[in-house]
Coordinates of C-alpha atoms and ligand atoms in Angstrom, one line a residue:
Chain A
M64 CA 0.0 0.0 0.0
S65 CA 1.4 3.3 -1.1
K66 CA 1.9 6.0 1.4
T67 CA 2.5 8.8 -1.0
M68 CA -1.0 10.2 -0.5
E69 CA -0.5 10.4 3.2
P70 CA 0.2 13.8 4.7
D71 CA 3.7 14.2 6.2
L72 CA 2.7 13.6 9.8
H73 CA 6.1 13.6 11.3
E74 CA 7.3 17.0 10.4
P75 CA 4.2 18.9 9.9
S76 CA 5.3 22.4 11.0
A77 CA 8.2 22.4 8.7
G78 CA 6.1 22.0 5.6
I79 CA 3.4 24.5 6.4
P80 CA 4.0 28.0 5.3
R81 CA 2.7 30.4 7.9
P82 CA 0.3 32.7 6.2
S83 CA 0.9 36.3 7.1
A84 CA -2.8 37.0 7.8
Q85 CA -2.2 34.9 10.9
K86 CA -0.5 37.8 12.6
E87 CA -3.5 40.2 12.5
W88 CA -7.2 39.7 12.5
K89 CA -8.6 42.0 10.0
H90 CA -12.2 43.0 10.3
P91 CA -14.0 42.5 6.9
S92 CA -15.5 45.9 7.3
D93 CA -12.7 48.4 7.5
H94 CA -14.8 51.2 8.8
W95 CA -16.5 51.1 12.2
M96 CA -19.7 52.5 10.6
R97 CA -19.9 49.5 8.3
G98 CA -19.4 47.1 11.1
F99 CA -22.1 48.8 13.2
I100 CA -24.5 48.7 10.3
L101 CA -23.8 45.0 9.6
D102 CA -24.2 44.1 13.3
N103 CA -27.5 46.0 13.6
R104 CA -29.0 45.5 10.2
A105 CA -32.2 44.0 11.5
A106 CA -32.9 46.9 13.9
L107 CA -31.9 49.5 11.4
G108 CA -34.2 47.9 8.8
T109 CA -37.1 48.1 11.2
L110 CA -36.2 51.8 11.9
A111 CA -36.3 52.4 8.1
V112 CA -39.7 50.8 7.9
F113 CA -40.9 53.1 10.7
I114 CA -39.5 56.2 9.2
V115 CA -41.1 55.5 5.8
M116 CA -44.4 54.7 7.4
M117 CA -44.4 57.9 9.4
A118 CA -43.4 59.9 6.3
V119 CA -46.4 58.5 4.4
F120 CA -48.7 59.4 7.2
M121 CA -47.3 62.9 7.5
I122 CA -47.6 63.6 3.8
A123 CA -51.2 62.4 4.0
N124 CA -52.0 64.9 6.8
P125 CA -49.2 67.1 8.0
T126 CA -51.2 69.1 10.5
V127 CA -52.7 66.3 12.7
F128 CA -49.5 64.5 13.0
T129 CA -47.7 67.4 14.6
T130 CA -50.2 67.6 17.4
W131 CA -48.8 66.6 20.7
Y132 CA -51.9 64.8 21.9
L133 CA -51.4 62.0 19.4
Y134 CA -47.9 61.2 20.6
R135 CA -49.1 61.3 24.2
S136 CA -51.8 58.6 23.6
V137 CA -49.2 56.4 21.9
L138 CA -46.7 57.0 24.8
T139 CA -49.3 55.8 27.3
T140 CA -50.0 52.5 25.7
L141 CA -46.7 51.7 24.1
P142 CA -44.8 51.1 27.4
V143 CA -47.3 48.4 28.3
A144 CA -46.5 46.6 25.0
L145 CA -42.8 47.1 25.4
F146 CA -42.7 45.2 28.7
V147 CA -43.9 42.0 26.9
V148 CA -42.4 42.5 23.4
V149 CA -38.8 42.5 24.8
P150 CA -39.1 39.3 26.9
L151 CA -40.8 37.7 23.9
V152 CA -37.7 38.5 21.8
F153 CA -35.8 36.3 24.2
V154 CA -38.4 33.5 24.0
V155 CA -38.4 33.5 20.2
T156 CA -34.6 33.6 20.1
C157 CA -34.6 30.6 22.3
G158 CA -36.7 28.7 19.7
E159 CA -40.0 28.9 21.6
I160 CA -43.1 31.0 21.6
D161 CA -45.3 32.2 24.4
L162 CA -48.9 33.0 23.7
S163 CA -49.9 32.9 27.4
F164 CA -48.7 36.4 28.3
P165 CA -52.1 38.2 27.9
A166 CA -53.6 35.9 30.6
T167 CA -50.5 36.4 32.7
M168 CA -51.0 40.2 32.4
G169 CA -54.6 39.8 33.5
F170 CA -53.7 37.4 36.3
A171 CA -50.8 39.4 37.8
S172 CA -52.7 42.7 37.5
W173 CA -55.7 41.0 39.2
V174 CA -53.5 40.2 42.2
F175 CA -52.2 43.8 42.2
A176 CA -55.8 45.0 42.1
L177 CA -56.8 42.7 45.0
V178 CA -54.0 43.9 47.2
V179 CA -54.7 47.6 46.5
Q180 CA -58.4 47.1 47.0
A181 CA -57.8 45.4 50.3
G182 CA -56.2 48.7 51.4
Y183 CA -52.5 47.8 51.2
D184 CA -49.8 49.9 49.7
P185 CA -49.7 49.7 45.9
F186 CA -45.9 48.9 46.2
L187 CA -46.9 45.7 48.0
G188 CA -49.4 45.1 45.1
I189 CA -46.6 45.5 42.6
A190 CA -44.4 43.1 44.4
A191 CA -47.3 40.6 44.6
A192 CA -48.0 41.0 40.9
L193 CA -44.3 40.4 40.1
V194 CA -44.2 37.2 42.2
T195 CA -47.4 36.0 40.5
G196 CA -45.9 36.7 37.1
M197 CA -42.8 34.8 37.9
L198 CA -44.7 31.9 39.3
L199 CA -47.0 31.7 36.2
G200 CA -44.0 32.0 33.9
F201 CA -42.3 29.2 35.8
L202 CA -45.5 27.1 35.5
V203 CA -45.9 27.7 31.8
G204 CA -42.2 27.2 31.2
S205 CA -42.0 24.0 33.2
L206 CA -45.1 22.6 31.4
V207 CA -43.4 23.3 28.1
V208 CA -39.9 22.2 29.0
Y209 CA -40.3 19.4 31.5
G210 CA -43.6 18.2 30.0
G211 CA -41.9 18.2 26.6
L212 CA -44.9 20.0 25.0
S213 CA -45.0 22.2 21.9
S214 CA -44.8 25.8 23.3
L215 CA -47.1 27.0 20.6
I216 CA -50.0 24.8 21.7
A217 CA -49.2 24.6 25.4
T218 CA -49.0 28.3 25.9
L219 CA -52.2 28.9 23.8
G220 CA -53.9 26.4 26.1
M221 CA -52.5 28.1 29.2
N222 CA -53.8 31.5 27.9
F223 CA -57.3 30.1 27.7
L224 CA -57.0 28.3 31.0
L225 CA -55.8 31.2 33.0
R226 CA -58.2 33.7 31.4
G227 CA -61.0 31.2 32.0
L228 CA -60.0 31.0 35.7
I229 CA -60.1 34.8 36.0
Q230 CA -63.5 35.0 34.3
I231 CA -65.0 32.2 36.4
I232 CA -63.9 33.7 39.7
N233 CA -64.8 37.3 38.9
E234 CA -67.9 36.6 36.9
G235 CA -66.9 39.3 34.5
K236 CA -66.8 42.0 37.1
S237 CA -64.2 44.8 37.0
M238 CA -62.5 46.5 40.0
A239 CA -62.2 50.3 40.3
L240 CA -59.1 51.4 42.1
T241 CA -59.7 55.1 42.8
S242 CA -57.4 55.1 45.8
L243 CA -54.4 54.7 43.4
S244 CA -54.4 58.3 42.2
D245 CA -52.9 59.7 45.4
S246 CA -50.4 57.0 46.1
W247 CA -46.6 57.2 45.8
A248 CA -46.6 54.3 43.4
Y249 CA -48.8 56.2 41.0
T250 CA -46.6 59.3 41.1
I251 CA -43.5 57.2 40.4
F252 CA -44.9 54.8 37.7
S253 CA -47.8 56.5 36.1
S254 CA -47.8 60.3 36.4
Q255 CA -46.4 62.8 33.9
V256 CA -43.2 64.7 33.7
L257 CA -43.4 67.9 31.5
G258 CA -46.4 66.4 29.9
I259 CA -44.8 63.1 29.1
P260 CA -46.2 60.0 30.6
V261 CA -43.5 58.6 32.9
Q262 CA -44.2 55.0 31.9
I263 CA -42.2 55.6 28.7
F264 CA -39.1 56.3 30.8
W265 CA -39.5 53.1 32.7
A266 CA -40.1 51.2 29.5
I267 CA -37.0 52.7 27.8
G268 CA -34.9 51.7 30.9
F269 CA -36.3 48.2 30.6
V270 CA -35.5 48.0 26.9
V271 CA -31.9 49.3 27.5
L272 CA -31.3 46.9 30.3
S273 CA -32.8 44.0 28.4
A274 CA -30.7 44.8 25.3
M275 CA -27.6 44.6 27.5
L276 CA -28.9 41.3 29.0
Y277 CA -29.4 40.0 25.5
N278 CA -26.1 41.1 23.9
R279 CA -23.7 41.4 26.8
H280 CA -24.7 39.0 29.5
R281 CA -24.2 35.3 30.0
F282 CA -28.0 34.8 30.0
G283 CA -28.5 36.3 26.6
A284 CA -25.5 34.4 25.2
Q285 CA -26.9 31.2 26.4
V286 CA -30.4 32.0 25.2
R287 CA -29.0 32.6 21.7
V288 CA -26.9 29.4 21.7
V289 CA -29.7 27.3 23.0
G290 CA -32.0 28.6 20.3
D291 CA -29.3 28.1 17.7
N292 CA -28.3 24.6 18.5
P293 CA -29.7 23.0 21.7
D294 CA -27.7 19.8 21.2
S295 CA -24.4 21.7 21.0
A296 CA -25.4 23.8 24.0
Q297 CA -26.1 20.7 26.0
Q298 CA -22.8 19.1 24.8
M299 CA -21.0 22.2 26.1
G300 CA -22.5 21.8 29.5
I301 CA -25.3 24.4 29.3
D302 CA -28.4 23.5 31.2
V303 CA -30.7 23.8 28.2
K304 CA -33.9 23.2 30.1
R305 CA -33.1 25.7 32.7
V306 CA -32.3 28.4 30.2
R307 CA -35.7 27.6 28.5
V308 CA -37.6 27.9 31.7
K309 CA -35.9 31.1 32.5
V310 CA -37.1 32.8 29.3
F311 CA -40.7 32.0 30.2
V312 CA -40.1 33.4 33.7
F313 CA -38.8 36.5 32.1
V314 CA -42.0 36.9 30.1
G315 CA -44.0 36.3 33.3
I316 CA -42.1 39.2 34.9
G317 CA -42.6 41.5 31.9
A318 CA -46.3 40.6 31.7
A319 CA -46.8 41.4 35.4
I320 CA -45.2 44.8 35.0
A321 CA -47.2 45.4 31.8
G322 CA -50.5 44.4 33.4
T323 CA -49.9 46.5 36.5
F324 CA -49.0 49.5 34.4
S325 CA -52.2 49.2 32.3
V326 CA -54.3 49.0 35.5
M327 CA -52.5 52.1 36.8
I328 CA -53.3 54.0 33.6
N329 CA -57.0 53.3 33.8
F330 CA -57.5 53.1 37.6
T331 CA -59.6 50.0 36.8
W332 CA -58.9 46.4 36.5
W333 CA -60.9 44.5 33.9
P334 CA -61.1 40.7 33.7
T335 CA -60.1 41.1 30.1
A336 CA -56.9 43.0 31.0
G337 CA -54.1 42.2 28.6
D338 CA -56.3 40.4 26.0
G339 CA -55.9 43.1 23.3
Y340 CA -52.1 42.8 23.4
L341 CA -51.7 39.3 22.0
L342 CA -51.5 40.1 18.3
P343 CA -49.9 43.5 18.3
V344 CA -47.1 42.3 20.6
L345 CA -46.4 39.2 18.5
A346 CA -46.4 41.4 15.3
S347 CA -44.0 43.8 17.0
V348 CA -41.5 41.0 17.7
F349 CA -41.4 39.9 14.1
V350 CA -41.7 43.3 12.5
G351 CA -38.8 44.2 14.7
G352 CA -36.6 41.7 12.8
T353 CA -36.4 38.7 15.1
P354 CA -36.7 35.7 12.9
T355 CA -39.0 32.7 13.7
W356 CA -36.4 30.0 13.6
G357 CA -34.4 30.9 16.8
G358 CA -30.8 31.6 17.6
I359 CA -30.8 35.3 16.7
G360 CA -32.9 38.3 17.3
T361 CA -32.9 42.0 18.3
V362 CA -34.3 43.6 21.4
V363 CA -33.9 47.1 20.1
G364 CA -35.5 46.1 16.8
G365 CA -38.4 44.6 18.7
A366 CA -38.8 47.9 20.6
I367 CA -38.8 49.8 17.3
G368 CA -41.3 47.2 16.0
A369 CA -43.6 48.0 18.9
V370 CA -43.4 51.7 18.2
T371 CA -44.2 51.0 14.6
V372 CA -47.2 48.8 15.4
S373 CA -48.6 51.2 18.0
F374 CA -48.4 54.1 15.5
I375 CA -50.3 52.3 12.7
Q376 CA -53.7 52.7 14.2
T377 CA -53.2 56.3 15.4
G378 CA -51.5 57.1 12.1
V379 CA -54.2 55.7 9.9
V380 CA -56.9 57.7 11.7
A381 CA -54.8 60.8 11.9
A382 CA -54.1 60.7 8.2
G383 CA -57.8 61.1 7.6
L384 CA -58.6 57.5 6.6
S385 CA -61.5 55.7 8.2
G386 CA -60.9 53.1 10.9
F387 CA -61.6 50.4 8.4
Y388 CA -58.1 50.9 7.0
V389 CA -56.4 50.0 10.3
Q390 CA -56.3 46.2 9.8
F391 CA -55.3 46.6 6.2
F392 CA -52.3 48.7 7.2
N393 CA -51.4 46.4 10.0
G394 CA -51.2 43.5 7.6
L395 CA -49.3 45.6 5.0
I396 CA -46.7 46.7 7.5
I397 CA -46.2 43.1 8.8
I398 CA -45.8 41.7 5.3
L399 CA -43.5 44.4 4.0
S400 CA -41.3 44.1 7.1
L401 CA -40.9 40.4 6.8
L402 CA -40.0 40.8 3.1
G403 CA -37.5 43.5 4.1
H404 CA -35.9 41.3 6.8
K405 CA -35.7 38.3 4.5
W406 CA -33.8 40.4 2.0
N407 CA -31.7 42.1 4.7
Q408 CA -30.6 39.0 6.7
A409 CA -28.3 36.1 5.8
R410 CA -29.7 32.8 7.0
Y411 CA -27.3 30.2 8.2
R412 CA -29.8 27.5 9.1
Chain B
M164 CA 3.6 4.1 36.1
A165 CA 1.8 7.2 34.9
E166 CA -1.2 8.5 36.8
R167 CA -4.5 7.1 35.7
L168 CA -6.6 10.1 34.6
I169 CA -9.8 8.6 33.5
E170 CA -11.3 5.2 33.8
L171 CA -14.5 3.8 32.4
R172 CA -15.6 0.5 34.0
D173 CA -18.0 -1.9 32.5
I174 CA -20.0 0.7 30.6
S175 CA -23.1 -0.4 28.9
K176 CA -25.5 1.7 26.9
S177 CA -28.7 0.7 25.1
Y178 CA -31.0 2.8 23.1
G179 CA -34.3 1.0 23.5
Q180 CA -33.6 -2.3 21.8
V181 CA -30.3 -1.2 20.3
Y182 CA -27.3 -2.2 22.3
A183 CA -24.7 0.4 21.5
L184 CA -22.2 -0.7 24.2
G185 CA -22.0 -3.8 26.3
G186 CA -19.6 -3.7 29.2
V187 CA -16.7 -1.6 27.9
N188 CA -13.6 -0.8 29.9
L189 CA -11.4 2.1 28.9
S190 CA -8.7 4.1 30.6
V191 CA -6.5 7.0 29.8
D192 CA -3.3 7.8 31.6
R193 CA -1.7 11.2 32.0
G194 CA 0.4 12.1 29.0
E195 CA -0.9 9.3 26.9
V196 CA -2.5 9.3 23.4
V197 CA -5.1 6.6 23.1
G198 CA -6.4 5.6 19.6
L199 CA -9.9 4.4 19.6
L200 CA -10.7 2.4 16.5
G201 CA -13.7 0.5 15.2
D202 CA -16.2 0.1 12.4
N203 CA -19.0 2.5 11.7
G204 CA -21.6 2.0 14.4
A205 CA -19.1 0.2 16.7
G206 CA -20.0 2.6 19.6
K207 CA -17.0 4.9 19.6
S208 CA -19.0 8.1 19.6
T209 CA -21.4 6.7 22.2
L210 CA -18.5 5.9 24.4
I211 CA -16.9 9.3 24.3
K212 CA -20.3 10.9 24.8
I213 CA -20.6 9.0 28.0
L214 CA -17.1 10.1 29.0
S215 CA -18.0 13.7 28.3
G216 CA -21.2 13.5 30.2
V217 CA -23.5 14.1 27.3
V218 CA -25.0 10.6 27.3
K219 CA -25.9 8.8 30.5
P220 CA -24.7 5.1 30.5
T221 CA -27.3 2.4 31.2
S222 CA -24.8 0.9 33.7
G223 CA -21.2 1.2 34.5
E224 CA -18.8 3.4 36.5
I225 CA -16.7 6.4 35.7
L226 CA -13.6 7.2 37.7
V227 CA -11.7 10.5 37.5
R228 CA -8.2 10.3 39.0
G229 CA -9.1 7.1 40.7
K230 CA -12.3 8.4 42.3
P231 CA -15.7 7.3 41.2
V232 CA -17.9 10.1 40.2
T233 CA -21.6 10.6 40.8
G234 CA -24.0 12.9 38.9
W235 CA -21.8 13.0 35.9
S236 CA -22.8 15.6 33.4
A237 CA -21.4 17.6 30.5
A238 CA -20.7 20.5 32.8
R239 CA -19.0 18.2 35.4
S240 CA -16.9 16.6 32.8
R241 CA -15.6 20.0 31.6
E242 CA -14.9 21.0 35.1
A243 CA -12.9 17.8 35.5
G244 CA -10.7 18.9 32.7
I245 CA -12.1 16.9 29.8
E246 CA -12.7 18.7 26.5
T247 CA -14.3 17.1 23.6
V248 CA -14.4 17.9 19.9
F249 CA -17.5 16.0 18.9
Q250 CA -18.0 14.3 15.6
D251 CA -20.6 16.8 14.5
R252 CA -18.4 19.7 15.9
A253 CA -21.2 21.0 18.1
L254 CA -21.2 24.6 16.8
A255 CA -24.0 27.2 16.8
V256 CA -23.7 28.4 13.2
Q257 CA -25.5 31.7 13.6
Q258 CA -23.2 32.8 16.4
T259 CA -19.8 34.4 16.2
I260 CA -16.6 32.4 16.6
V261 CA -16.2 34.0 20.1
R262 CA -19.6 32.9 21.3
N263 CA -18.8 29.3 20.1
I264 CA -15.4 29.2 21.7
F265 CA -16.9 30.4 25.0
M266 CA -20.1 28.4 24.7
G267 CA -21.1 27.3 28.2
R268 CA -18.0 28.9 29.7
E269 CA -18.6 32.6 29.1
L270 CA -16.0 35.0 30.6
T271 CA -18.0 37.1 32.9
G272 CA -17.4 39.9 35.3
F273 CA -19.8 42.2 37.1
M274 CA -23.1 40.4 37.8
G275 CA -22.7 37.9 35.0
F276 CA -22.0 40.5 32.2
L277 CA -19.7 39.3 29.5
R278 CA -16.1 40.5 29.4
V279 CA -16.4 40.8 25.6
N280 CA -13.0 42.3 25.0
N281 CA -11.2 39.6 27.0
E282 CA -13.1 37.0 25.0
I283 CA -12.2 38.5 21.7
E284 CA -8.5 38.7 22.7
E285 CA -8.5 35.1 23.9
A286 CA -10.3 33.9 20.8
S287 CA -7.9 35.4 18.4
R288 CA -4.9 34.1 20.4
L289 CA -6.4 30.6 20.3
M290 CA -7.1 30.8 16.6
R291 CA -3.6 31.9 15.9
E292 CA -2.2 29.1 18.1
I293 CA -4.1 26.6 16.0
G294 CA -3.0 28.1 12.8
F295 CA -6.5 28.1 11.3
T296 CA -6.4 31.8 10.5
S297 CA -5.3 32.0 6.9
K298 CA -8.6 33.6 5.8
V299 CA -9.8 37.0 6.5
F300 CA -12.2 36.5 9.3
T301 CA -12.3 37.8 12.8
P302 CA -13.3 36.4 16.2
Q303 CA -16.6 38.1 15.5
S304 CA -17.3 36.4 12.2
I305 CA -20.3 34.2 12.1
V306 CA -19.5 30.5 12.1
G307 CA -22.0 29.8 9.3
Q308 CA -19.7 31.8 7.0
L309 CA -16.7 29.5 7.6
S310 CA -15.6 26.5 5.6
G311 CA -15.7 23.0 7.1
G312 CA -12.1 23.0 8.0
E313 CA -12.3 26.4 9.6
R314 CA -15.3 25.3 11.7
Q315 CA -13.3 22.3 12.8
G316 CA -10.6 24.8 13.8
V317 CA -13.1 26.6 16.0
A318 CA -14.2 23.4 17.7
I319 CA -10.5 22.5 18.4
A320 CA -9.8 26.0 19.6
R321 CA -12.6 25.7 22.1
A322 CA -11.2 22.4 23.3
I323 CA -7.7 23.7 24.0
Y324 CA -8.8 26.9 25.7
K325 CA -8.7 25.7 29.2
Q326 CA -5.5 23.6 29.0
A327 CA -7.7 20.6 29.5
E328 CA -6.0 17.5 30.9
L329 CA -7.8 15.2 28.4
I330 CA -8.8 16.2 25.0
V331 CA -11.2 13.9 23.2
L332 CA -11.1 14.1 19.4
D333 CA -13.9 12.3 17.6
E334 CA -12.8 11.9 13.9
P335 CA -11.2 15.4 13.9
T336 CA -9.7 15.0 10.5
T337 CA -12.7 13.9 8.4
A338 CA -13.4 16.7 5.9
L339 CA -10.0 18.2 6.4
S340 CA -7.4 18.7 3.7
L341 CA -3.9 17.2 4.0
T342 CA -2.4 20.4 5.3
E343 CA -5.1 20.9 7.9
T344 CA -4.8 17.2 8.9
A345 CA -1.1 17.7 9.4
K346 CA -1.9 20.6 11.6
V347 CA -4.2 18.5 13.7
F348 CA -1.5 15.9 14.2
H349 CA 1.0 18.5 15.0
F350 CA -1.3 19.8 17.6
V351 CA -1.8 16.3 19.1
R352 CA 1.9 15.9 19.5
Q353 CA 2.1 19.3 21.2
V354 CA -0.5 18.3 23.6
R355 CA 1.3 15.1 24.5
A356 CA 4.6 16.9 24.8
S357 CA 3.0 19.2 27.4
G358 CA 2.1 16.1 29.4
R359 CA -1.6 16.1 28.7
S360 CA -3.6 13.3 27.3
I361 CA -5.6 12.7 24.1
L362 CA -8.3 10.2 23.2
F363 CA -8.3 10.0 19.4
I364 CA -11.0 8.5 17.3
G365 CA -10.2 8.0 13.6
H366 CA -11.0 5.8 10.7
N367 CA -7.6 6.1 9.0
I368 CA -5.6 3.5 10.8
H369 CA -2.3 4.8 9.4
H370 CA -2.9 8.1 11.0
V371 CA -4.0 6.6 14.4
F372 CA -1.0 4.3 14.3
D373 CA 1.4 7.1 13.8
I374 CA 0.3 9.2 16.8
A375 CA -1.2 6.8 19.4
D376 CA 0.7 5.2 22.3
R377 CA -2.1 2.6 22.8
F378 CA -4.9 1.3 20.7
V379 CA -8.4 0.2 21.7
V380 CA -10.5 -1.5 19.1
L381 CA -14.2 -1.5 19.6
D382 CA -16.4 -4.0 17.8
R383 CA -20.2 -3.9 18.0
G384 CA -20.2 -2.4 21.5
K385 CA -17.4 -4.5 22.9
V386 CA -13.6 -4.0 23.3
A387 CA -12.1 -6.4 20.8
L388 CA -8.5 -5.5 21.5
T389 CA -6.4 -3.3 23.7
T390 CA -2.8 -3.1 22.9
D391 CA 0.3 -1.0 23.4
R392 CA 2.0 0.4 20.4
S393 CA 5.1 -1.6 21.1
E394 CA 3.1 -4.8 20.6
V395 CA 2.0 -3.9 17.1
K396 CA 4.7 -4.0 14.5
S397 CA 3.0 -2.0 11.8
A398 CA -0.3 -0.4 10.8
E399 CA -0.9 -3.3 8.5
D400 CA -0.9 -5.6 11.5
L401 CA -3.6 -3.5 13.1
I402 CA -5.6 -3.5 9.9
N403 CA -5.4 -7.2 9.5
F404 CA -6.6 -7.7 13.1
M405 CA -9.5 -5.4 12.6
E406 CA -10.5 -7.2 9.4
E407 CA -10.2 -10.4 11.3
V408 CA -12.5 -9.1 14.0
A409 CA -15.0 -7.7 11.5
H410 CA -15.2 -10.8 9.4
P411 CA -14.1 -13.8 11.5
G412 CA -12.8 -16.7 9.6
G413 CA -11.7 -14.4 6.8
L414 CA -14.3 -13.8 4.2
A415 CA -12.0 -14.1 1.3
G416 CA -14.0 -12.1 -1.2
L417 CA -14.7 -9.2 1.2
H418 CA -11.1 -9.2 2.2
D419 CA -9.9 -8.8 -1.3
A420 CA -12.4 -6.2 -2.2
G421 CA -11.4 -4.2 0.9
D422 CA -7.8 -4.5 0.0
A423 CA -8.4 -3.4 -3.6
E424 CA -10.4 -0.5 -2.3
Q425 CA -7.6 0.7 0.0
R426 CA -5.0 0.3 -2.8
A427 CA -7.2 2.4 -5.0
R428 CA -7.2 5.4 -2.6
Ligands
LIG23 N1 -29.4 8.5 19.9 C1 -29.4 7.3 19.4 N2 -30.6 6.6 19.4 C2 -30.6 5.3 19.0 N3 -29.5 4.6 18.6 C3 -28.3 5.2 18.6 C4 -28.2 6.6 19.0 N4 -26.9 7.0 18.9 C5 -26.2 5.9 18.5 N5 -27.1 4.9 18.3 C6 -26.6 3.5 17.8 O1 -25.6 3.1 18.6 C7 -24.6 2.5 17.8 C8 -23.3 3.1 18.0 O2 -23.3 4.4 17.4 P1 -22.0 5.3 17.5 O3 -22.4 6.7 17.0 O4 -21.4 5.3 18.9 O5 -21.0 4.6 16.5 P2 -19.5 5.1 16.0 O6 -18.6 4.0 16.4 O7 -19.2 6.4 16.5 O8 -19.7 5.1 14.4 P3 -19.0 6.1 13.3 O9 -17.7 5.6 13.1 O10 -19.9 5.9 12.2 O11 -19.1 7.4 13.9 C9 -25.1 2.5 16.4 O12 -25.7 1.3 16.0 C10 -26.2 3.6 16.4 O13 -27.2 3.3 15.5
LIG24 MG1 -18.9 8.2 15.6

């Protein structure tokens, strides 16, 4: 048997010319701007969609769109959405989905309302709501992860189940929380600073912190790896199940804050609290540029997606079109964004 | 006698009705290169997955430095100084090289936040060390953009990062060019020279013969042969033995066909 085809295994280093590129790593993009754009292309794409959309609305009706009142109504509801959109980016990156957050919002804010109505400090109510959200997130996550169920179906089921429970116990009755208005918690979380609703500042803080968690923290790194290749993650010693449960807990926390905020805005808790958020929030995540297949995503993109989605309705009406156009525009924006992201993102799996 | 680093005792593994391993013993001493050989489906990958804690054995015992371990897991095995380059490379292709090298072992500082700059420095040092950096990519390139050999380089870089005491290589040279293969073998020698151990799985018996101190041949889930290099005169001896194991009594036709095939390569 001839050995001529065998590599020279005994003196390998002598035969290998050391390529000069070995000395220095060269970034393929020579300018930092290009690197920045490449790294954030999904978020920037979403921003472009938003700007174009707003431009169209403004051309349609320049006057209405410069009225402050319009932005303020968006700035009151947008934060509520942001608190669930952002954790959902983590869930989708992890290769899962959570459709149970509307019921979690309702459930956690119900606990908040009960505590406040019983005469306790609203801060205690917020703490109780957070604990409720965490527990529900843990419950849903464990069901999916340890029960080995499809998150799409299991969380849909949990959404009905929890909402049903709320309805059964409350028999459709709402709770008015008038005492909230002169509490410290209200001033801190729901008042206005220079005419701007403070919720938006809390939401921005949440987005920034979560973006750091996603991009610069061990948790985010593991979420991305697990969503990308769970087998490899497991082989490298990552507790894949635990990471998966954690993202559901994160949604639970976000939903609890969102639910509580929405109650504080309205001074009323409804048994349907959170229900209307299901579709807009999901749309925001994907409009924001997080793909459905897991492993990658963008928190900032998701936030911009939420801004886009929340401006559609207001924008359509402000532009002088009838409310019948809202759904059409919702769909149009979603489809256009998806097409844009498909063209904008390289797919490696 | 050198210190016994790892010992697998009477390891069995069944997947439902399929018996992948039936009572295998395997040990690796410090500073030793062990070549694990066997046909496709012999159970080599299953065995090293048990060693690296990814697969739980149906029965059997694992000893690290002479002490039996309990609750063996992938994380525990990495803590014990065992690094594995899996046959499928175990990379997350949408992530950067850095994220893959530090997968499950992120360098963190304050409150679990990543020390990104440290990670990038370390990653480029490792890639340079391996010599898999001939192309223009950076530690922040996406693994999905790399060629098969470059990906293998990332997997190997990950395995050498922690100065592991035992590095397990499951067919590291499949899909590699001759130069890249030579680099892998050079690396194996370096590791041994530094007094650490290697468990090497390969299908090219000439390659394994050249670098291993000891050979273990698996056949259908059982150890068919364990032998020191000194007891085997040439790679041909080993090949003959393996063929004898695979086709007891010598299936003449098969034997000739196999020979012809090998000559043709
Ligand atoms: N997850 C699994 N489920 C069921 N059977 C499995 C599984 N993994 C391995 N096996 C079986 O166990 C046996 C041993 O497989 P293993 O991957 O260890 O072989 P190998 O020696 O590494 O082969 P190769 O040289 O082809 O890599 C095979 O018969 C295989 O079909
Ligand atoms: Mg194998």
